[in-house]
mmCIF file of C-alpha atoms in Angstrom:
data_model
loop_
_atom_site.group_PDB
_atom_site.id
_atom_site.type_symbol
_atom_site.label_atom_id
_atom_site.label_comp_id
_atom_site.label_asym_id
_atom_site.label_seq_id
_atom_site.Cartn_x
_atom_site.Cartn_y
_atom_site.Cartn_z
ATOM 1 C CA UNK C 1 21.886 193.659 -6.425
ATOM 2 C CA UNK C 2 19.219 196.067 -5.194
ATOM 3 C CA UNK C 3 18.495 196.914 -1.577
ATOM 4 C CA UNK C 4 16.391 194.363 0.261
ATOM 5 C CA UNK C 5 17.667 191.380 -1.736
ATOM 6 C CA UNK C 6 19.633 188.734 0.040
ATOM 7 C CA UNK C 7 22.059 186.301 -1.460
ATOM 8 C CA UNK C 8 21.440 182.598 -1.033
ATOM 9 C CA UNK C 9 24.551 180.855 0.274
ATOM 10 C CA UNK C 10 25.984 178.205 -1.997
ATOM 11 C CA UNK C 11 25.666 174.602 -0.750
ATOM 12 C CA UNK C 12 28.672 173.109 0.981
ATOM 13 C CA UNK C 13 30.034 169.950 -0.575
ATOM 14 C CA UNK C 14 32.337 167.786 1.525
ATOM 15 C CA UNK C 15 34.503 164.984 0.276
ATOM 16 C CA UNK C 16 36.701 163.373 2.890
ATOM 17 C CA UNK C 17 38.266 160.085 3.837
ATOM 18 C CA UNK C 18 37.764 158.600 7.282
ATOM 19 C CA UNK C 19 39.737 155.634 8.537
ATOM 20 C CA UNK C 20 39.007 153.678 11.679
ATOM 21 C CA UNK C 21 42.317 154.901 13.124
ATOM 22 C CA UNK C 22 41.098 158.517 12.791
ATOM 23 C CA UNK C 23 37.963 158.038 14.889
ATOM 24 C CA UNK C 24 36.951 154.432 15.665
ATOM 25 C CA UNK C 25 33.544 155.247 17.166
ATOM 26 C CA UNK C 26 32.486 157.465 14.263
ATOM 27 C CA UNK C 27 33.887 155.030 11.699
ATOM 28 C CA UNK C 28 31.983 152.087 13.210
ATOM 29 C CA UNK C 29 28.749 154.103 13.383
ATOM 30 C CA UNK C 30 28.938 155.219 9.754
ATOM 31 C CA UNK C 31 30.140 151.826 8.546
ATOM 32 C CA UNK C 32 26.786 150.311 9.607
ATOM 33 C CA UNK C 33 25.170 152.055 6.640
ATOM 34 C CA UNK C 34 25.762 151.326 2.982
ATOM 35 C CA UNK C 35 27.565 153.947 0.934
ATOM 36 C CA UNK C 36 25.232 156.651 -0.260
ATOM 37 C CA UNK C 37 22.374 158.700 1.079
ATOM 38 C CA UNK C 38 21.749 156.728 4.290
ATOM 39 C CA UNK C 39 25.350 157.155 5.392
ATOM 40 C CA UNK C 40 25.328 160.843 4.465
ATOM 41 C CA UNK C 41 22.084 161.371 6.385
ATOM 42 C CA UNK C 42 23.509 159.650 9.476
ATOM 43 C CA UNK C 43 26.595 161.860 9.354
ATOM 44 C CA UNK C 44 24.346 164.912 8.972
ATOM 45 C CA UNK C 45 22.312 163.905 12.061
ATOM 46 C CA UNK C 46 25.435 163.234 14.114
ATOM 47 C CA UNK C 47 26.919 166.587 13.114
ATOM 48 C CA UNK C 48 23.683 168.430 13.953
ATOM 49 C CA UNK C 49 23.326 166.680 17.320
ATOM 50 C CA UNK C 50 26.956 167.504 18.085
ATOM 51 C CA UNK C 51 26.345 171.140 17.251
ATOM 52 C CA UNK C 52 23.283 171.243 19.524
ATOM 53 C CA UNK C 53 25.250 169.600 22.337
ATOM 54 C CA UNK C 54 28.152 171.998 21.866
ATOM 55 C CA UNK C 55 25.843 174.991 22.329
ATOM 56 C CA UNK C 56 23.991 173.410 25.266
ATOM 57 C CA UNK C 57 20.684 172.922 23.437
ATOM 58 C CA UNK C 58 20.943 169.130 23.497
ATOM 59 C CA UNK C 59 22.427 167.935 26.775
ATOM 60 C CA UNK C 60 23.365 164.318 27.449
ATOM 61 C CA UNK C 61 21.607 163.021 30.543
ATOM 62 C CA UNK C 62 24.069 162.262 33.318
ATOM 63 C CA UNK C 63 23.498 158.751 34.730
ATOM 64 C CA UNK C 64 22.634 158.833 38.417
ATOM 65 C CA UNK C 65 21.847 162.561 38.419
ATOM 66 C CA UNK C 66 18.115 161.895 38.806
ATOM 67 C CA UNK C 67 15.342 163.912 37.257
ATOM 68 C CA UNK C 68 16.093 166.959 39.394
ATOM 69 C CA UNK C 69 19.881 166.835 38.996
ATOM 70 C CA UNK C 70 22.110 169.386 37.369
ATOM 71 C CA UNK C 71 24.637 168.524 34.647
ATOM 72 C CA UNK C 72 27.237 171.095 33.641
ATOM 73 C CA UNK C 73 25.141 173.842 35.212
ATOM 74 C CA UNK C 74 21.996 172.849 33.280
ATOM 75 C CA UNK C 75 18.847 171.382 34.786
ATOM 76 C CA UNK C 76 18.636 167.714 33.739
ATOM 77 C CA UNK C 77 14.828 167.728 33.802
ATOM 78 C CA UNK C 78 14.784 170.613 31.319
ATOM 79 C CA UNK C 79 17.375 168.790 29.194
ATOM 80 C CA UNK C 80 15.165 165.679 29.106
ATOM 81 C CA UNK C 81 12.271 167.727 27.745
ATOM 82 C CA UNK C 82 14.508 169.445 25.200
ATOM 83 C CA UNK C 83 16.041 166.154 24.111
ATOM 84 C CA UNK C 84 12.546 164.700 23.751
ATOM 85 C CA UNK C 85 11.805 167.203 21.021
ATOM 86 C CA UNK C 86 14.247 165.347 18.785
ATOM 87 C CA UNK C 87 12.841 161.868 19.393
ATOM 88 C CA UNK C 88 10.761 160.053 16.780
ATOM 89 C CA UNK C 89 7.097 161.009 16.630
ATOM 90 C CA UNK C 90 4.635 159.059 18.765
ATOM 91 C CA UNK C 91 2.582 156.488 16.871
ATOM 92 C CA UNK C 92 -1.132 156.229 17.466
#
């Protein structure tokens, strides 16, 4: 490989079994979708949202904190705006 070229990472393929006993909330959420692409897409969204929340990009709004409250050291009003970026597009 010459200088300046980058390698493209190989896709990650996951095959796993999830029982309700392992994680009831996740199992019930995924079980709402038929096997296949819809279920995979829902898992992908949940994983991405979890990653954003873990790094503080997507912050759950704390009930009762008000629009000027602070949750885990982060401004709730700012979190509402950030979370709004991931909402469905507005329809005209």
